[in-house]
Coordinates of C-alpha atoms and ligand atoms in Angstrom, one line a residue:
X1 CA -17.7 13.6 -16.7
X2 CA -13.9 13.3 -15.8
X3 CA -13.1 10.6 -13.6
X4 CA -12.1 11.1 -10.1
X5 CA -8.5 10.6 -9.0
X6 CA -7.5 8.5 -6.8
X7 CA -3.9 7.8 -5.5
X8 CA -2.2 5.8 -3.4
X9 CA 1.2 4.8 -2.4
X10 CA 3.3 1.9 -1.1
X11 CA 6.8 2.2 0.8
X12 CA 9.3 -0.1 -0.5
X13 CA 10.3 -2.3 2.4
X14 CA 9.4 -5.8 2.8
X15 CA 7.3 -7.6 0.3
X16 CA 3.8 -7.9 -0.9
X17 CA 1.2 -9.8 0.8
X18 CA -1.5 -12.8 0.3
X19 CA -3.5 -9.4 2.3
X20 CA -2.8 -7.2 -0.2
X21 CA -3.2 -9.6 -3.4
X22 CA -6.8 -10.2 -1.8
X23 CA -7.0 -6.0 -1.3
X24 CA -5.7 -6.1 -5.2
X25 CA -8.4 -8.8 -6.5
X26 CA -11.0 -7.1 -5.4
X27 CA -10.7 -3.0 -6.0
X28 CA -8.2 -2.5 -8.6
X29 CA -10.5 -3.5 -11.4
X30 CA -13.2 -1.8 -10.2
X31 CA -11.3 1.0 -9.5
X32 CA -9.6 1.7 -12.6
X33 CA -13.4 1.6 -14.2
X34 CA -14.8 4.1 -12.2
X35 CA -11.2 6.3 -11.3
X36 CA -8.3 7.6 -12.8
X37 CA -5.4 5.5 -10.4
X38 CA -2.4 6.4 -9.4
X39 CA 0.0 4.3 -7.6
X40 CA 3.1 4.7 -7.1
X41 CA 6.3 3.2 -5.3
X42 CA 7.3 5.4 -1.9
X43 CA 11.3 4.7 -2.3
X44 CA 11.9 8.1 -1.2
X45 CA 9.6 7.0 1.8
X46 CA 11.9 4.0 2.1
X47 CA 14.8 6.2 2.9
X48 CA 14.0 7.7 6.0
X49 CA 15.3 4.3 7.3
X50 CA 18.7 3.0 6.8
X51 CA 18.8 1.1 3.3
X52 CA 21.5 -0.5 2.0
X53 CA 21.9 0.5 -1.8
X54 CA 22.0 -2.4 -3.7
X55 CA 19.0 -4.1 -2.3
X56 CA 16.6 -0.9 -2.0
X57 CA 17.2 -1.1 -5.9
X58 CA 16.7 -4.5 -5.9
X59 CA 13.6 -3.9 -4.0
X60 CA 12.6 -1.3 -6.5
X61 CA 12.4 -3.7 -9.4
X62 CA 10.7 -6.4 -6.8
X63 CA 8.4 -4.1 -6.1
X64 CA 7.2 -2.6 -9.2
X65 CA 7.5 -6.7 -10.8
X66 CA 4.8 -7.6 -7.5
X67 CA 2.3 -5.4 -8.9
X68 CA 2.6 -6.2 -12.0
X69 CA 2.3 -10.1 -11.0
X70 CA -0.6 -9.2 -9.0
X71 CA -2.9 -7.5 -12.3
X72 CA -2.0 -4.2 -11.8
X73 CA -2.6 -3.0 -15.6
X74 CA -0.1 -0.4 -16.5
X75 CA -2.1 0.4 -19.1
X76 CA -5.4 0.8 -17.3
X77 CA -3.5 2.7 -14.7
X78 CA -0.5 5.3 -13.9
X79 CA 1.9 3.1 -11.8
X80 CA 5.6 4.9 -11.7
X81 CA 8.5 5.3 -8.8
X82 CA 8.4 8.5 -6.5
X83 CA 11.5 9.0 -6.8
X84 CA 11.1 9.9 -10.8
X85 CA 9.0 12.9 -10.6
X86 CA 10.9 15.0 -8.8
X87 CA 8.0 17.6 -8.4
X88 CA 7.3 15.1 -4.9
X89 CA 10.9 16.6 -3.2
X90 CA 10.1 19.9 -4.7
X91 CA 6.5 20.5 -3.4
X92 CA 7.6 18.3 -0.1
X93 CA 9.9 21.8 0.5
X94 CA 7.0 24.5 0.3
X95 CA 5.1 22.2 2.5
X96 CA 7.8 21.7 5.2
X97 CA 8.1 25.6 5.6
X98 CA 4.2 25.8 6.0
X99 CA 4.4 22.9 8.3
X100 CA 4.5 24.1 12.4
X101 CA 7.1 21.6 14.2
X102 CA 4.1 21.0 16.5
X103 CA 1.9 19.3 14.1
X104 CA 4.5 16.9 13.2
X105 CA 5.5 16.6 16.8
X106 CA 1.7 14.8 17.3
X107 CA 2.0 12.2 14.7
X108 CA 2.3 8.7 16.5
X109 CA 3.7 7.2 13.9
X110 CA 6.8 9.3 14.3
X111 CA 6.9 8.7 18.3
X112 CA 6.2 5.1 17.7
X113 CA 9.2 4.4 15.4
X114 CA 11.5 6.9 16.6
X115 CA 11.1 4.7 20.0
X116 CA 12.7 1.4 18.1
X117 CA 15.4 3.4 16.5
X118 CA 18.5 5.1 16.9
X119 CA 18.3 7.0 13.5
X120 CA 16.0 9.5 14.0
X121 CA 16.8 11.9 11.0
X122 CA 14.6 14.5 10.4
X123 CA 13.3 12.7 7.2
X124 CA 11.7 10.6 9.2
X125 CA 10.5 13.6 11.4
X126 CA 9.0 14.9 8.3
X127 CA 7.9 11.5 6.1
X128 CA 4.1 12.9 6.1
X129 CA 5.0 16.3 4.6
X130 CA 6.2 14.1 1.9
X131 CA 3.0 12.2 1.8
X132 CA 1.4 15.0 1.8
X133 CA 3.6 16.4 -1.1
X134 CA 2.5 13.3 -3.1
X135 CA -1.1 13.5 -2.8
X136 CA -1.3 17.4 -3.4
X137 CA 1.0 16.8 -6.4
X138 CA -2.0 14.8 -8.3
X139 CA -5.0 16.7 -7.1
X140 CA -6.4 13.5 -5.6
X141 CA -10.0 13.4 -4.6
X142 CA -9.7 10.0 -3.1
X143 CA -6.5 8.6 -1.0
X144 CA -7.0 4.6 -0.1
X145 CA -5.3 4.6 3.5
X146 CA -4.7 2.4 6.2
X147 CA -6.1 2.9 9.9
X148 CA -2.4 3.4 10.5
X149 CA -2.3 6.6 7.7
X150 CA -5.4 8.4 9.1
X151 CA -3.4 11.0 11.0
X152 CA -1.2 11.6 7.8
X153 CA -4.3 11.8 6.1
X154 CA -5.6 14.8 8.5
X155 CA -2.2 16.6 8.8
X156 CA -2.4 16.2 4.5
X157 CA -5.7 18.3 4.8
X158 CA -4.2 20.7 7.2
X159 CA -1.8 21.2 5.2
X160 CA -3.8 22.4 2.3
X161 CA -5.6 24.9 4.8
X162 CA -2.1 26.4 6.1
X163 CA -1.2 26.6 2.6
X164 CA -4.3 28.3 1.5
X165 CA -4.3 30.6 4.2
X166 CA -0.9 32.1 3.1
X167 CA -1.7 31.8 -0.8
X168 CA -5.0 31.3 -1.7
X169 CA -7.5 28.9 -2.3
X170 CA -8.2 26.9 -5.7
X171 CA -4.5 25.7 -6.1
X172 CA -4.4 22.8 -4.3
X173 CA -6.8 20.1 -4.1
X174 CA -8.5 19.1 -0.6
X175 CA -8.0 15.6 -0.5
X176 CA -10.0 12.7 1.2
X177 CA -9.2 9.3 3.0
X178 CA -11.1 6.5 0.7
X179 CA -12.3 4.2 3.0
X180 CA -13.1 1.2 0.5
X181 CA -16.6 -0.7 1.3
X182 CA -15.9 -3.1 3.2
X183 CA -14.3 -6.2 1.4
X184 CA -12.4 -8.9 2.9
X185 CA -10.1 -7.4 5.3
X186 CA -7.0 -10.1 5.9
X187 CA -5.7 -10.1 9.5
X188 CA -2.3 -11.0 11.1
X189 CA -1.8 -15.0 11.4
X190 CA -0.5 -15.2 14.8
X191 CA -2.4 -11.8 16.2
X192 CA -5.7 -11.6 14.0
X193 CA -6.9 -8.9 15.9
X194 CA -4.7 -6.8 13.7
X195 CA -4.4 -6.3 9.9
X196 CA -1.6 -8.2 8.0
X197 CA 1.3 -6.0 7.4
X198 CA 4.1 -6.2 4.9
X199 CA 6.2 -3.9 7.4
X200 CA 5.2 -6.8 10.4
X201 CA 8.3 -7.6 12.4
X202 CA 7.3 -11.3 13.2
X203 CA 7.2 -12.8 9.8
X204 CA 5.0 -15.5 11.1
X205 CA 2.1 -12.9 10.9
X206 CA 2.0 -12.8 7.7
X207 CA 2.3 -14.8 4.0
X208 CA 4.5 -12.7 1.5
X209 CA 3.4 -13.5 -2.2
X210 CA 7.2 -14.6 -2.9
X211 CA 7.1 -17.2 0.0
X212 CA 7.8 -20.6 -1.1
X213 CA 5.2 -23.2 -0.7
X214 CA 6.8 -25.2 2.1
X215 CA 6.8 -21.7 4.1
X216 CA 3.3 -21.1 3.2
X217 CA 2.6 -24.5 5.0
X218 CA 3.9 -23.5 8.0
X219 CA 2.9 -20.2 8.4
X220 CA -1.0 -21.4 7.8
X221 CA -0.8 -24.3 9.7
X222 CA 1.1 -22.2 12.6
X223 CA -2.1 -19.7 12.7
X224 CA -3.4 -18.9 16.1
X225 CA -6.5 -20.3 16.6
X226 CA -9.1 -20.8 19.5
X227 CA -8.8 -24.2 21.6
X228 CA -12.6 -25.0 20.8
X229 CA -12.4 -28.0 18.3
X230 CA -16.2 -27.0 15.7
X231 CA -15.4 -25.3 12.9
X232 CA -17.6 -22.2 13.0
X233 CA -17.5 -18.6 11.6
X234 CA -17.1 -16.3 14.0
X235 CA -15.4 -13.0 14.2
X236 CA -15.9 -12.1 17.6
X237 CA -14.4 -15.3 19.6
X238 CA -12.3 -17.0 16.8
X239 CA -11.1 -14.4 15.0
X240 CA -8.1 -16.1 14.0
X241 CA -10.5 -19.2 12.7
X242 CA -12.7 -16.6 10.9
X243 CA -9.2 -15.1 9.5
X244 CA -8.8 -18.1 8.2
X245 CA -12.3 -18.8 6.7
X246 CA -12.7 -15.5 5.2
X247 CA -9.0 -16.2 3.1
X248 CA -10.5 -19.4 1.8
X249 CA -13.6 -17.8 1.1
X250 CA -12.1 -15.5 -1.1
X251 CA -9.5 -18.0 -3.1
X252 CA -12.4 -20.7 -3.5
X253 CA -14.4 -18.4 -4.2
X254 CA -17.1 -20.2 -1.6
X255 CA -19.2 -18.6 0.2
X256 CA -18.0 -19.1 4.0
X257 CA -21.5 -21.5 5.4
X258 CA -20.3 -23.6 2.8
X259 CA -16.5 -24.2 3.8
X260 CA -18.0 -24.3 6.9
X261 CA -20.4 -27.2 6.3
X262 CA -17.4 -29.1 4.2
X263 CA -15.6 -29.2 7.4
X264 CA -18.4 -30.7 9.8
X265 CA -17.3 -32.6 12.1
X266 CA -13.6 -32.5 11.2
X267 CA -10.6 -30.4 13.3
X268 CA -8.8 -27.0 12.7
X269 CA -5.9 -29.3 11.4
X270 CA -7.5 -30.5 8.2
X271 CA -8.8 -26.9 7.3
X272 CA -5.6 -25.7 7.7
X273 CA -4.1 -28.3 5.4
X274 CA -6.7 -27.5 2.8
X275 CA -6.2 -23.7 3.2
X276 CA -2.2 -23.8 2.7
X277 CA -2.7 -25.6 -0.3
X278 CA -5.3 -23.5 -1.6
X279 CA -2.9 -20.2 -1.1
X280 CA -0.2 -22.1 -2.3
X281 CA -2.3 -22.6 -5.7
X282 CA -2.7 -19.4 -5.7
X283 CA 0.2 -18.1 -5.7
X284 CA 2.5 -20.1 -8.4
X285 CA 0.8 -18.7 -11.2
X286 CA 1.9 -15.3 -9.7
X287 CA 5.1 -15.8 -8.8
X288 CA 6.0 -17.6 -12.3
X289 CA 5.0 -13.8 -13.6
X290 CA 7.1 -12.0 -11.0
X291 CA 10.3 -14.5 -12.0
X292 CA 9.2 -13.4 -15.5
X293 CA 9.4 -9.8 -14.7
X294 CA 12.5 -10.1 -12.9
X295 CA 14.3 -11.6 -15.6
X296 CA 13.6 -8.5 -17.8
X297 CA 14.8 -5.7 -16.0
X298 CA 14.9 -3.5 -19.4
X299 CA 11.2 -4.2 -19.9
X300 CA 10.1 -3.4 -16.2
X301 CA 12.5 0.0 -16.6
X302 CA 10.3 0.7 -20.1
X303 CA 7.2 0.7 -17.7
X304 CA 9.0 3.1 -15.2
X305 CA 9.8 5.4 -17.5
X306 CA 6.6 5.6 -19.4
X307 CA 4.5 5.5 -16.1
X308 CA 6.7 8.6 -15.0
X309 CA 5.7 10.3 -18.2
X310 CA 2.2 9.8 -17.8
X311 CA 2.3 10.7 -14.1
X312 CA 4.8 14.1 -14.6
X313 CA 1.9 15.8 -16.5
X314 CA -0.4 16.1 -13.8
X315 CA 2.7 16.9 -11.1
X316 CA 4.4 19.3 -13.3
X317 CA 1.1 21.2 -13.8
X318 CA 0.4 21.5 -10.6
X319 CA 4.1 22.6 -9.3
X320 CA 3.7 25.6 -11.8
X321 CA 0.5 26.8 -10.1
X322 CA 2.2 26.3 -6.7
X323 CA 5.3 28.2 -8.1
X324 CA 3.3 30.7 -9.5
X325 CA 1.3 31.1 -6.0
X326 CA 4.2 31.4 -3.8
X327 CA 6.2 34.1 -5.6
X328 CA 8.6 31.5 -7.2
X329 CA 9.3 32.1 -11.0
X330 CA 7.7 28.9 -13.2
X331 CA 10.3 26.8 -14.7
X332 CA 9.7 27.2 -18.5
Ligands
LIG401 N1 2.9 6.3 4.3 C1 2.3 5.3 3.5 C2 2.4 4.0 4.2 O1 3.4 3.8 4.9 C3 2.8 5.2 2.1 C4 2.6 6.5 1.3 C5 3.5 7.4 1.0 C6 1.3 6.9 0.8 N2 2.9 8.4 0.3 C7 1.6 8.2 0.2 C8 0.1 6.4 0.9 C9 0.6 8.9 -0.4 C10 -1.0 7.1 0.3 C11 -0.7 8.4 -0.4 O2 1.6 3.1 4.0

């Protein structure tokens, strides 16, 4: 039986997280088993805000050099940059002239950021026709999103029905939100009621992969945490405590009643401590590899390239269909 697709995407703006090396531990071996995965770098995405050239580039290599740090097996999986396949702009078009202004007028996400800036271009405006543009692209059965991406997710599946209502069915694929069984979900430091964001304006809420240990420290030891002095797990009144187990949990590799019992009788502090040192651990190994990567620019371009091959078989195929659909004369 042919393996499902699944694809997901990452803008290129800040970096990496301990969340999303946790995320990364726990699905993308699994996944690559049981799916054929696709992920790629949103740098087209990363244009709808102001960027300045030589670090978006910068942030390019970073980026792909993170994944690779974190396990991501090119191999195993088809990782390229959005910006190679240029099928994504292409089929973003189509879209945008089946797309009503009033659908994207809904999308929160737009209101929201076009309230904390002045560039509202009208890339920005139409960032999930994009989206939309890269999902479609790869028949995907199976989009891992974000709580924040579920309304991109929707206006992706209408979308396909506008387009099908003008063209006909069976050309593009109806996609679906993958909502991941619940692992261990990492939350902000300073505001655990949310998740921990890359894209978070307060750096404190977050630990980026690249931060140096002495950071690390003070991010982990700054957590917000209740004033009640027994360390216990719960997620309902000390969330930011249970934040805090559940990380440990997951790098020790401890079940949580056991961290718990370890720290009877001792304070917040000493967990804290323990836990900072614990991430720190962690993370040399991986950002050894990163300084690896980075130092071989040529190699990590290799990967691009031959990612973008792999990927550009599935887009190009179904660009023809679309072409084909809409009137437009196949490129041969
Ligand atoms: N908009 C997504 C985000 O900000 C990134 C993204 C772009 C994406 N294209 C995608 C995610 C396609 C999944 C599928 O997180």
């Amino acid at each position: 039986m042919k393996k499902k697709v699944i694809l997901s995407g990452s803008t290129v703006t800040g970096d990496l997280t301990l969340g999303n090396y946790i995320g990364a531990m726990n699905n993308w071996k699994k996944l690559s088993k049981d799916y054929n995965c696709h992920y790629f770098l949103a740098d087209l995405h990363a244009l709808t805000t102001a960027q300045d050239p030589k670090k978006l580039q910068e942030r390019i290599f970073s980026f792909f050099a993170q994944y690779l740090a974190l396990g991501l097996d090119p191999e195993e999986n088809t990782i390229f940059v959005q910006s190679h396949i240029h099928e994504h702009a292409e089929l973003a078009w189509i879209l945008t002239c089946l797309t009503p202004m009033g659908n994207l007028n809904r999308m929160t996400q737009f209101k929201e950021k076009s309230q904390h800036t002045s560039n509202i271009n009208a890339g920005l405006f139409s960032y999930p026709v994009l989206m939309a543009a890269d999902i479609l692209l790869y028949s995907a059965d199976l989009v891992p999103v974000g709580e924040d991406q579920r309304q991109h997710m929707e206006l992706c599946r209408d979308i396909v029905v506008f387009f099908e209502n003008r063209y006909g069915e069976g050309i593009l694929k109806m996609p679906e939100a993958y909502i991941g069984k619940q692992g261990a979900r990492v939350m902000s430091l300073q505001d655990p009621k949310k998740k921990m964001s890359k894209s978070d304006e307060n750096e404190k809420n977050f630990v980026s992969i690249l931060d140096t240990p002495k950071k690390i420290e003070k991010k982990i030891k700054s957590a917000q945490t209740d004033s009640d002095t027994v360390v216990s797990f719960d997620s309902e009144n000390k969330t930011g405590l249970a934040n805090l187990l559940t990380i440990y949990s997951v790098l020790s590799e401890k079940p949580i009643d056991d961290i718990v019992k370890d720290y009877e009788g001792r304070m917040y502090g000493h967990l804290k401590v323990d836990l900072a040192e614990l991430v720190v651990e962690t993370l040399t190994p991986i950002q050894s590899a990163y300084a690896d990567y980075m130092k071989n620019k040529d190699y990590l371009e290799e990967l691009m390239r031959k990612g973008a091959v792999k990927a550009r078989v599935r887009a190009q195929e179904t660009l023809k269909n679309v072409y084909k659909a809409t009137g437009l004369v196949p490129r041969s």
